[in-house]
Amino acid sequence: MCLAVPGRVMEVEGAEPAFLRGKVDFGGVLKEVAFPFTPQVKPGEYVLVHAGFALQVVDEAEARKTLDDLKQLGMLDDEPEGPA
Amino acid sequence: MKFLDEYRDGELVKELGRRIAAAATRDWTIMEVCGGQTHTILKTGLEGLLPGNVQLVHGPGCPVCVTPLELIDAAVEIALKPGAVFTSFGDMLRVPGSRLSLFDARARGADVRIVYSPLDAVELARRMPEREVVFFAVGFETTAPANAMAVWQAARTGVSNFSILTAHVLVPPAMEAVLASPECRVQAFLAPGHVCTVDGYEQYEAVAERYGVPVVVTGFEPVDLMEGLLAAVRQLEDGRAEVENRYARAVKREGNQEARRIVAEVFETSSRKWRGIGAIPNSGLKLRPAYARFDALKRFGARTGEVAEPEQCQAGRVLQGLLKPTACAAFGTHCTPDHPLGAPMVSSEGACAAYYLYGGRDE
Ligand code: SF4
């Protein structure tokens, strides 16, 4: 139930922050998502979605840093492969 | 998919397993609190990559599993009322009540519908003003903002035929309940990443300090989980007990302020009974008086009396990490996903279902 899935924001609509909505692309599947908790979000950014709400904008710099750290440890040679 | 595939790299997961084996010089028992993480661990066979001296135990983080039997009965009672439309996330439908599940109620003519978001339930209420639409508000901190926002939007837009049956639970008091048990073997925690996405991780600092346990905030993919375990083992080996965030792409120390604000506006903390475990102080959420008119229990006058659990079911001990599901005598015989005795065999986050579906490492 606590699963939240990352997806790419396609559009954001609405005037009042509490009622912001729009479409998010989950690997080709588009879904309607509410954005009251990420009112600054812009199309192209990634959000974590749970129960129809974006809970957070994925921090791309932090994501890159985690993977860079693993690379430095010699655990990741170059670009990661697809799913195991 | 970006932000998923790179955290599922099989070679990296194996390498992390080797690092954990190299780091662990003694026996350690680590609990992952969240049932979603339990399922990833079993589904991807991560336990098989860990050294024998690092033992995982599975925690109470399955909201479906800990929703009290009396509330399932109340849900069934409400769903069967004429004119009611009962909406819920799909997971709740097959959970056995003391007599019926919501699925059984549907077979008897109740209008029970699965929704993807609580906002879908509000929308249904708007479209069907002659019906009473109820949403089963189950979940941890992760789900509370969505449910709070649904109530707030219903209030704001004058949707009066909408109400919620509240069964919200909170993670930190449950962790303390696990730690306070005299039988507790847990030496470190993986804290549930998406609960922390909403609520941050300040509140775990007191737990780590008071009980001397490392708490590592961890994501949901195999690389995330192995990295979290490596961090936990390193802390244990060094004798440290810190809160460490290994899910920085999704979690900030203060969480999501907007989400926390709406939860605090609509809900207040209350004592809550956890199915199989018992009452835990300040471990639940209830509607604040200003939103009490959205309380389905009051609106329908549903009963919530105590009811007895099936005797064979050991769910309470499973949920506290005291018993592996396979050690329950009913596991796989009297209790299967098709004929469950307890909720952990039904839920997609339940440990019993995970062991039934994927198998697991014996102790
Ligand atoms: S296997 Fe079934 S009966 Fe045993 S603890 Fe799990 S849910 Fe309960």
XYZ file of N, CA and C in Angstrom, chain A residues 1-4 6 16 18-19 21 26-27 31-32 34 36-37 39 46 48 50-53 55-56 58-60 62-63 66-67 70 73 75-76 80-81 83-84, chain B residues 1-4 6-10 12 15-16 19 63-64 116-119 138-139 142-143 145-146 149 152-153 156 194 197 227 248-250 252 256 259 262 349:
240
model
N 0.834 -1.214 0.000
C 0.000 0.000 0.000
C 0.864 1.258 0.000
N 2.056 1.150 0.611
C 2.928 2.326 0.649
C 3.764 2.451 -0.615
N 3.466 1.664 -1.613
C 4.235 1.750 -2.832
C 3.969 3.087 -3.516
N 5.023 3.729 -3.935
C 4.894 4.957 -4.716
C 5.774 4.767 -5.937
N 7.657 6.066 -9.557
C 8.115 7.265 -10.250
C 7.545 7.369 -11.661
N -5.670 26.953 -8.303
C -5.454 26.885 -6.861
C -4.538 25.692 -6.551
N -4.193 23.640 -4.126
C -4.818 22.445 -3.543
C -5.567 21.612 -4.576
N -5.827 22.181 -5.753
C -6.592 21.440 -6.761
C -5.783 21.177 -8.042
N -3.882 19.442 -10.919
C -3.939 18.077 -11.457
C -3.219 18.031 -12.786
N 3.866 6.836 -16.910
C 4.576 5.724 -16.260
C 4.999 4.738 -17.344
N 6.133 4.962 -17.941
C 6.646 4.065 -18.969
C 5.652 3.811 -20.098
N -1.500 8.496 -16.576
C -2.518 8.511 -15.522
C -2.735 9.922 -15.020
N -3.976 10.146 -14.560
C -4.347 11.428 -13.950
C -3.772 11.453 -12.525
N -2.898 14.081 -8.954
C -3.106 15.363 -8.268
C -1.768 15.858 -7.708
N -1.268 18.660 -5.291
C -1.296 19.657 -4.214
C -0.067 19.613 -3.292
N 0.649 18.479 -3.266
C 1.808 18.380 -2.362
C 3.122 18.707 -3.070
N 3.347 21.580 -5.474
C 2.761 22.641 -6.306
C 3.751 23.301 -7.270
N 10.308 14.306 -12.656
C 9.785 13.025 -12.207
C 9.177 13.176 -10.807
N 7.080 10.966 -7.477
C 6.699 9.676 -6.898
C 5.203 9.723 -6.630
N 1.522 8.097 -5.403
C 0.873 7.123 -4.523
C -0.597 7.523 -4.381
N -1.499 6.567 -4.581
C -2.947 6.804 -4.426
C -3.424 8.029 -5.214
N -2.846 8.214 -6.394
C -3.307 9.298 -7.254
C -2.725 10.661 -6.928
N -1.777 10.740 -5.990
C -1.142 11.995 -5.611
C 0.371 11.916 -5.809
N 3.742 12.567 -4.322
C 4.187 12.784 -2.939
C 5.466 13.601 -2.869
N 6.261 13.565 -3.942
C 7.533 14.297 -3.920
C 8.080 14.354 -5.345
N 11.147 13.768 -7.577
C 12.375 12.992 -7.423
C 13.570 13.924 -7.598
N 14.481 13.873 -6.646
C 15.652 14.748 -6.663
C 16.715 14.116 -7.575
N 16.806 14.639 -8.801
C 17.692 14.022 -9.798
C 19.157 14.100 -9.381
N 20.374 14.053 -6.336
C 20.615 13.023 -5.317
C 20.648 11.628 -5.953
N 19.755 11.412 -6.917
C 19.718 10.112 -7.584
C 21.046 9.855 -8.281
N 23.895 9.100 -5.698
C 23.882 7.723 -5.187
C 24.564 6.792 -6.173
N 24.214 6.934 -7.451
C 24.805 6.038 -8.452
C 26.296 6.331 -8.637
N 28.239 4.701 -5.859
C 28.400 3.268 -6.099
C 29.474 3.028 -7.155
N 32.906 3.302 -5.711
C 33.270 2.121 -4.942
C 33.672 0.980 -5.863
N 31.669 -0.451 -7.830
C 30.577 -1.410 -7.910
C 29.814 -1.300 -9.209
N 29.987 -0.159 -9.879
C 29.204 0.044 -11.089
C 30.196 0.578 -12.112
N 24.294 1.632 -16.115
C 23.620 0.429 -15.637
C 22.850 -0.265 -16.754
N 22.731 -1.575 -16.623
C 21.945 -2.334 -17.593
C 20.475 -2.298 -17.205
N 16.640 -4.145 -16.289
C 16.247 -4.895 -15.096
C 16.866 -6.287 -15.054
N 17.191 -6.715 -13.851
C 17.827 -8.017 -13.690
C 16.828 -9.132 -13.959
N 12.349 1.943 -17.212
C 11.884 3.200 -16.606
C 13.003 3.871 -15.813
N 13.147 5.169 -16.049
C 14.128 5.932 -15.290
C 13.776 5.873 -13.790
N 14.795 5.856 -12.949
C 14.662 5.780 -11.493
C 14.132 4.433 -11.014
N 14.023 3.471 -11.918
C 13.686 2.105 -11.475
C 14.767 1.141 -11.935
N 17.849 1.399 -12.995
C 19.212 1.486 -12.480
C 19.319 0.958 -11.046
N 18.165 0.873 -10.341
C 18.199 0.350 -8.974
C 17.798 -1.127 -8.918
N 17.780 -1.753 -10.113
C 17.454 -3.182 -10.163
C 18.609 -3.976 -10.767
N 19.766 -3.339 -10.903
C 20.905 -3.966 -11.568
C 21.370 -5.204 -10.796
N 21.264 -6.363 -11.449
C 21.547 -7.628 -10.779
C 22.974 -7.763 -10.290
N 25.064 -5.374 -9.492
C 25.260 -4.458 -8.371
C 24.671 -5.052 -7.085
N 27.046 -7.638 -5.852
C 28.255 -7.029 -5.273
C 27.953 -6.480 -3.871
N 26.787 -5.863 -3.730
C 26.401 -5.351 -2.407
C 26.281 -6.514 -1.420
N 29.661 -7.301 -0.230
C 30.153 -6.291 0.730
C 29.530 -6.482 2.113
N -0.619 -2.150 6.362
C -1.828 -1.527 6.913
C -3.048 -2.433 6.821
N -3.120 -3.207 5.741
C -4.246 -4.124 5.586
C -4.232 -5.149 6.722
N -8.709 3.811 -7.302
C -7.261 3.950 -7.377
C -6.803 5.100 -6.482
N -7.701 6.069 -6.295
C -7.387 7.224 -5.453
C -8.631 7.593 -4.649
N -8.450 8.135 -3.422
C -9.638 8.591 -2.679
C -10.386 9.708 -3.418
N -9.673 10.425 -4.287
C -10.360 11.476 -5.060
C -11.398 10.864 -6.007
N -7.564 3.512 4.791
C -6.593 2.623 5.419
C -5.211 3.094 4.997
N -4.221 2.926 5.854
C -2.860 3.217 5.399
C -1.989 3.847 6.468
N 2.167 7.425 4.498
C 2.247 7.589 3.046
C 0.882 7.934 2.441
N -0.162 7.298 2.947
C -1.495 7.414 2.368
C -2.320 8.505 3.032
N -1.899 11.753 3.552
C -2.139 13.030 2.860
C -3.207 12.916 1.771
N -3.210 11.819 1.013
C -4.211 11.646 -0.040
C -5.608 11.600 0.575
N -6.613 14.970 1.998
C -6.947 15.913 0.928
C -8.317 15.610 0.332
N -10.748 17.098 2.746
C -10.672 18.560 2.676
C -11.351 19.072 1.405
N -11.104 18.422 0.274
C -11.728 18.857 -0.983
C -13.240 18.641 -0.943
N -14.552 21.481 1.099
C -14.391 22.738 0.372
C -15.400 22.883 -0.769
N 8.791 5.434 1.850
C 7.720 6.338 1.421
C 6.955 6.955 2.576
N 9.113 9.818 2.999
C 8.914 10.814 1.947
C 7.906 11.849 2.435
N 21.708 -1.690 -0.246
C 22.481 -0.554 0.267
C 22.071 -0.223 1.697
N 17.855 9.338 -0.522
C 17.855 10.805 -0.604
C 17.143 11.325 -1.847
N 16.994 10.498 -2.881
C 16.299 11.006 -4.065
C 14.807 11.218 -3.799
N 14.295 10.633 -2.715
C 12.866 10.753 -2.425
C 12.564 11.303 -1.029
N 13.502 13.850 2.297
C 14.194 14.959 2.955
C 13.969 14.817 4.468
N 7.610 16.128 3.446
C 6.905 17.036 2.545
C 5.966 17.917 3.369
N 2.209 18.163 2.413
C 1.468 16.942 2.749
C 1.224 16.869 4.253
N -1.701 19.243 5.441
C -3.101 18.839 5.226
C -3.478 17.708 6.179
N 1.088 -6.885 0.792
C 2.214 -6.530 1.651
C 2.373 -7.490 2.824
